[in-house]
Tab-separated table of N, CA and C in Angstrom:
chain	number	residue	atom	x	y	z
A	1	UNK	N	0.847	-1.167	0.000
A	1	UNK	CA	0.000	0.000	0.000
A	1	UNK	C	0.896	1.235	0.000
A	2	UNK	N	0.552	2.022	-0.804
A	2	UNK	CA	1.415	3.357	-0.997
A	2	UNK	C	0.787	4.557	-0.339
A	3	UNK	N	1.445	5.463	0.806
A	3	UNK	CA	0.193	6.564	1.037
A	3	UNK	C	1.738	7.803	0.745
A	4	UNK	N	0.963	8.610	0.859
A	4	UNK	CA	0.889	10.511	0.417
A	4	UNK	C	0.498	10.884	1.119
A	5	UNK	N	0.584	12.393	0.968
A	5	UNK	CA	-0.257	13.849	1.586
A	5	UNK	C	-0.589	14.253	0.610
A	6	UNK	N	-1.982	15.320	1.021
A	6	UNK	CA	-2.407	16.255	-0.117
A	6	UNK	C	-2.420	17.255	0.450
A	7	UNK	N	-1.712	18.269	-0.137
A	7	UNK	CA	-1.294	19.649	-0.271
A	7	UNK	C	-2.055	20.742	-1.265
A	8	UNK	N	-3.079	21.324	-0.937
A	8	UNK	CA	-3.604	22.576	-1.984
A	8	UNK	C	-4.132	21.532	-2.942
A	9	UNK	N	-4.879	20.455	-2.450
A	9	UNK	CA	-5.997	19.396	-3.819
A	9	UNK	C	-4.462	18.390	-4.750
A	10	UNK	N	-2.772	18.506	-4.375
A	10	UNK	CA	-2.274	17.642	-5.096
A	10	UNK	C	-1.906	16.617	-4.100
A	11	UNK	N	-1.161	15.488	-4.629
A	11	UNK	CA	-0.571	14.587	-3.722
A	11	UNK	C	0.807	14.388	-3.768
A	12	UNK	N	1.461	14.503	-2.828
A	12	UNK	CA	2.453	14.454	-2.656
A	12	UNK	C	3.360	13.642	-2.082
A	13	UNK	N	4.794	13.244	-1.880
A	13	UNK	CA	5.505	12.614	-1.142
A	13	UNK	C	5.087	11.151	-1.187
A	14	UNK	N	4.587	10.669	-2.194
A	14	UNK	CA	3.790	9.275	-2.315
A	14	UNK	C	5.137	8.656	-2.346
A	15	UNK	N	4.696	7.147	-1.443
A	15	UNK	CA	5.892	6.191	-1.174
A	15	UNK	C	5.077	4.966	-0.592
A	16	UNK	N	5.966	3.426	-1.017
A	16	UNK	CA	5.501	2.613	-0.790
A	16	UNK	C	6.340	1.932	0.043
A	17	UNK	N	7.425	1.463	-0.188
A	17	UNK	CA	8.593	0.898	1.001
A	17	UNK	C	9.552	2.238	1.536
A	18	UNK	N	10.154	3.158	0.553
A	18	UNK	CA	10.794	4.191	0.948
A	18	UNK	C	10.591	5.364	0.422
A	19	UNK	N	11.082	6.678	1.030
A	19	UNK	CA	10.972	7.732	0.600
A	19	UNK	C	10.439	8.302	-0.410
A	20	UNK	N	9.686	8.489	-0.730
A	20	UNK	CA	9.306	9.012	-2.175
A	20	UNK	C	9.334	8.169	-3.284
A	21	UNK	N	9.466	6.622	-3.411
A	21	UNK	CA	9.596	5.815	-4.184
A	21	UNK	C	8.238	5.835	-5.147
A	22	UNK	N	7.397	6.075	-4.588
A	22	UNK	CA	5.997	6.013	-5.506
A	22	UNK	C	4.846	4.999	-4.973
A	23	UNK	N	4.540	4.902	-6.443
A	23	UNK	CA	3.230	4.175	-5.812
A	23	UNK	C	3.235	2.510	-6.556
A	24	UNK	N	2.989	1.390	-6.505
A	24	UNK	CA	3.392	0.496	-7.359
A	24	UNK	C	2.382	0.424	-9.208
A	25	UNK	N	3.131	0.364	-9.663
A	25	UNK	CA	2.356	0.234	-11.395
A	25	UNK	C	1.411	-0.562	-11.547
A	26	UNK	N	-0.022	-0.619	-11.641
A	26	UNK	CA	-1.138	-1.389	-11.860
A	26	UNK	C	-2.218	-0.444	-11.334
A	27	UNK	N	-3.280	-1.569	-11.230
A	27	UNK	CA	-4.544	-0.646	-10.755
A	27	UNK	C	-4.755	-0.993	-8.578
A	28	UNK	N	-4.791	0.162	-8.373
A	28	UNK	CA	-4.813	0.436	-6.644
A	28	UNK	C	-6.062	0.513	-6.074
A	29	UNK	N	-6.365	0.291	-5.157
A	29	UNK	CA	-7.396	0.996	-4.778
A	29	UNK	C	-7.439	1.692	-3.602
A	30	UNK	N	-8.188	2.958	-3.783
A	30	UNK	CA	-7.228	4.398	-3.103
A	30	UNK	C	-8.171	4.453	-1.874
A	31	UNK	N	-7.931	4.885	-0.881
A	31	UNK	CA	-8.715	5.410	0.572
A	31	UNK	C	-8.106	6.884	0.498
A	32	UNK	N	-8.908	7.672	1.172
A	32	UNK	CA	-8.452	9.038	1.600
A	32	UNK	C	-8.589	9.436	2.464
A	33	UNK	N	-7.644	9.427	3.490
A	33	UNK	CA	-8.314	9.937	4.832
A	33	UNK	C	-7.663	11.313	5.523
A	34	UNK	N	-8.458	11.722	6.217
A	34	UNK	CA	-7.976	13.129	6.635
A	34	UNK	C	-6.772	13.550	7.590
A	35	UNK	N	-6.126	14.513	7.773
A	35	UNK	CA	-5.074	15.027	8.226
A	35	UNK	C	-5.810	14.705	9.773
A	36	UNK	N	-4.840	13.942	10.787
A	36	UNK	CA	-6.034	14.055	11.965
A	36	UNK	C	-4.714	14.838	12.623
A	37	UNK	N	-4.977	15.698	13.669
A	37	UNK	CA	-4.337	16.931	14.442
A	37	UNK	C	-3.808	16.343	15.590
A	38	UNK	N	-2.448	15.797	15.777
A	38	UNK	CA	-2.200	14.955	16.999
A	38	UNK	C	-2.169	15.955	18.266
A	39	UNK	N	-2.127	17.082	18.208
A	39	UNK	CA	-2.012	17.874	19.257
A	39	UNK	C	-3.591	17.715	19.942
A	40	UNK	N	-4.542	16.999	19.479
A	40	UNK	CA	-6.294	17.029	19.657
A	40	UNK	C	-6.432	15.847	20.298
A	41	UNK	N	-5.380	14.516	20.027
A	41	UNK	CA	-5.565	13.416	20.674
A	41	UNK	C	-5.237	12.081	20.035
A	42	UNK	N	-4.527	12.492	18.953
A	42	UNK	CA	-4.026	11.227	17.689
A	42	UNK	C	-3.566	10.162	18.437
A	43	UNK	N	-3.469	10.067	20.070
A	43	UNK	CA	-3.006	8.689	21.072
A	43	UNK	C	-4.304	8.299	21.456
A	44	UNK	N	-5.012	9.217	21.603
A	44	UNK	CA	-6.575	8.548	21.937
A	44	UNK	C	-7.052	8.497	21.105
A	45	UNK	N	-7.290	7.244	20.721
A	45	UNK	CA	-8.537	6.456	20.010
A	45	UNK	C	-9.550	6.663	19.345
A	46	UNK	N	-10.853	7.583	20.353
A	46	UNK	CA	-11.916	7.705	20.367
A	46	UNK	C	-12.019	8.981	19.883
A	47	UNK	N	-11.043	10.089	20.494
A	47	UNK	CA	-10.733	11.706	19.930
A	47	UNK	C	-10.106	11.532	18.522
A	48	UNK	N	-9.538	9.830	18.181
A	48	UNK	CA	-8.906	10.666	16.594
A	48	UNK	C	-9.987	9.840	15.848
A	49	UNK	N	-10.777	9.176	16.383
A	49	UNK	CA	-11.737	8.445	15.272
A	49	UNK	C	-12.758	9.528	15.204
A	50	UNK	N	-13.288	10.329	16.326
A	50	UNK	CA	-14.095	11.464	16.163
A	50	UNK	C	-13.504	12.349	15.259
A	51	UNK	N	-12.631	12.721	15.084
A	51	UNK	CA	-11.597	13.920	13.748
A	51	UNK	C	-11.835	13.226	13.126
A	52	UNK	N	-11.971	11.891	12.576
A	52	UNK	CA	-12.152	11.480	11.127
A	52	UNK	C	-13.808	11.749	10.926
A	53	UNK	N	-14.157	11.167	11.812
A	53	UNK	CA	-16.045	11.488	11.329
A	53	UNK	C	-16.001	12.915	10.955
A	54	UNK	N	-15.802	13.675	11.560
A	54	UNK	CA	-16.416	14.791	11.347
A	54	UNK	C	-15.430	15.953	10.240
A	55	UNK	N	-14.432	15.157	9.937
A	55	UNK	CA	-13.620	15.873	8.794
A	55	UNK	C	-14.447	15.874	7.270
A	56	UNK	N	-13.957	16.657	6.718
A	56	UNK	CA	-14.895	16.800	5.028
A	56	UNK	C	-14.445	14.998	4.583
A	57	UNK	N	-13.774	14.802	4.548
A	57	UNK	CA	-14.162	13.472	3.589
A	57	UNK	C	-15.014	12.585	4.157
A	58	UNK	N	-15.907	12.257	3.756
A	58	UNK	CA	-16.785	11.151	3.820
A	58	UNK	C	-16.054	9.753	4.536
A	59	UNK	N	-16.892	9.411	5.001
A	59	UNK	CA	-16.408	7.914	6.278
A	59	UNK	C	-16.081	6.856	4.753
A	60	UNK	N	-16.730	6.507	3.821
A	60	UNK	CA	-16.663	5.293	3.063
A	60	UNK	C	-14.993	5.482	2.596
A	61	UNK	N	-14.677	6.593	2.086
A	61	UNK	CA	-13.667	6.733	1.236
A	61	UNK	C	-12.326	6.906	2.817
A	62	UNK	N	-12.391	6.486	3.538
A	62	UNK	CA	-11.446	6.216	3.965
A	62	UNK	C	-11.019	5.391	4.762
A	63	UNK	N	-11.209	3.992	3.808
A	63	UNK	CA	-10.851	2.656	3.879
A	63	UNK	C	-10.789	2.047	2.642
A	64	UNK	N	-9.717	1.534	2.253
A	64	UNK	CA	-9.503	1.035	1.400
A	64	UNK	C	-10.461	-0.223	1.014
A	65	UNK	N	-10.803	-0.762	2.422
A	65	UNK	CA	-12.355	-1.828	2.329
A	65	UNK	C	-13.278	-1.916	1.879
A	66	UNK	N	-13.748	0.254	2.091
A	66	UNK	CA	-15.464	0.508	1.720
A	66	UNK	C	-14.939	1.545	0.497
A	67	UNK	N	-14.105	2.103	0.553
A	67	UNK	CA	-13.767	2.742	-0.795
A	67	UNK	C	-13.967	2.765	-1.950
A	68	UNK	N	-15.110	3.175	-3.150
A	68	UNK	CA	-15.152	2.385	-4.070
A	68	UNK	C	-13.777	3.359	-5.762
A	69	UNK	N	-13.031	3.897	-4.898
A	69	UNK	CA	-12.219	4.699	-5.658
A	69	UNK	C	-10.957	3.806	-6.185
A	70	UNK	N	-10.698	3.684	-7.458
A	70	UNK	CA	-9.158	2.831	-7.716
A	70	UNK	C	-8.309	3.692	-8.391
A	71	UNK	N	-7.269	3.562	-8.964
A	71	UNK	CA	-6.084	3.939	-9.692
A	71	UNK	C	-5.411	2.927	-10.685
A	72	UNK	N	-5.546	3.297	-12.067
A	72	UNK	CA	-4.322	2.623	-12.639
A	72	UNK	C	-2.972	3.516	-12.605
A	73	UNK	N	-1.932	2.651	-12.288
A	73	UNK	CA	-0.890	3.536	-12.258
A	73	UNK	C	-0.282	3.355	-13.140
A	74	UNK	N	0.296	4.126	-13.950
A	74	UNK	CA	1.719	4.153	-14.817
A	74	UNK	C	3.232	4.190	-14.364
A	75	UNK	N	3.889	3.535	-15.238
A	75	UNK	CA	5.629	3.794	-14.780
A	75	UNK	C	5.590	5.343	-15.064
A	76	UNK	N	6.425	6.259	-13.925
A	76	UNK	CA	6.390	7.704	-14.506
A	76	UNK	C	5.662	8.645	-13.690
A	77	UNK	N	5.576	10.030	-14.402
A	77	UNK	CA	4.470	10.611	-13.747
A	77	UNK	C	3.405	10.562	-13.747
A	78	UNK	N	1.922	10.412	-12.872
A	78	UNK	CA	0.630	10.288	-13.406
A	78	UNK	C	-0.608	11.326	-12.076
A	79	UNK	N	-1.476	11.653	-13.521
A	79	UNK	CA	-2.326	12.442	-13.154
A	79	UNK	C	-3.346	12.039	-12.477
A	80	UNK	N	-4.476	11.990	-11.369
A	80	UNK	CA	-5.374	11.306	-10.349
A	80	UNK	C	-6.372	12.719	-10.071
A	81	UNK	N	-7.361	12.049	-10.535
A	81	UNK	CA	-8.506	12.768	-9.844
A	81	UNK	C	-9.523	11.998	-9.441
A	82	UNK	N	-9.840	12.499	-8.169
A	82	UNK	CA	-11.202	11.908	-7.367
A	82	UNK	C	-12.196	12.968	-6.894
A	83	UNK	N	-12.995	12.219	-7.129
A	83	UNK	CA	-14.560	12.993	-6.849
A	83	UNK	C	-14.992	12.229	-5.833
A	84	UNK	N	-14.873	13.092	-4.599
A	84	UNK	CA	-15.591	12.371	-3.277
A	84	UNK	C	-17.243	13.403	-2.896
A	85	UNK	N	-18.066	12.164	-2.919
A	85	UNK	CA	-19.287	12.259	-2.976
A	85	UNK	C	-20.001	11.882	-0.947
A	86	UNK	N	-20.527	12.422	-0.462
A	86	UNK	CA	-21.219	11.953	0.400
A	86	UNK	C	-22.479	10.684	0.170
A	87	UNK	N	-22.863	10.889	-1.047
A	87	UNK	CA	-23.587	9.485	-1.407
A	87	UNK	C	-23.156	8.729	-2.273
């Protein structure tokens, strides 16, 4: 599994075993989940699962389980857009 940050709607710093290596070539399937604020409680449990509910992205899309978002990837650079929907 490869994760990133998103910065100003791009993604960034994507890596799968190391640093910035990327993401692996095929089709992925993507979760998105929100920046949670460790200074709020990112050791407690219950305070960082509450920051995810109530952050803009939608609960489905951030699990790769209930997610219904994928990626084909290319060797190289590649372009990704998602449309996250509440329904």
């Amino acid at each position: 599994m490869a994760i990133g940050r998103i910065e100003d709607g791009n993604i960034l710093d994507v890596r799968t075993y190391e640093e910035n290596d990327g993401a692996p070539v095929g089709l992925q399937r993507v979760a998105i989940k929100p920046h949670v604020d460790e200074s709020l409680g990112m050791n407690d449990p219950v305070k960082a699962a509450a920051q995810m509910r109530n952050s803009r992205v939608p609960m489905r899309f951030q699990s790769t389980k209930t997610s219904p978002l994928t990626a084909e990837i290319e060797q190289g650079e590649n372009e990704l857009k998602f449309e996250l929907t509440s329904e």
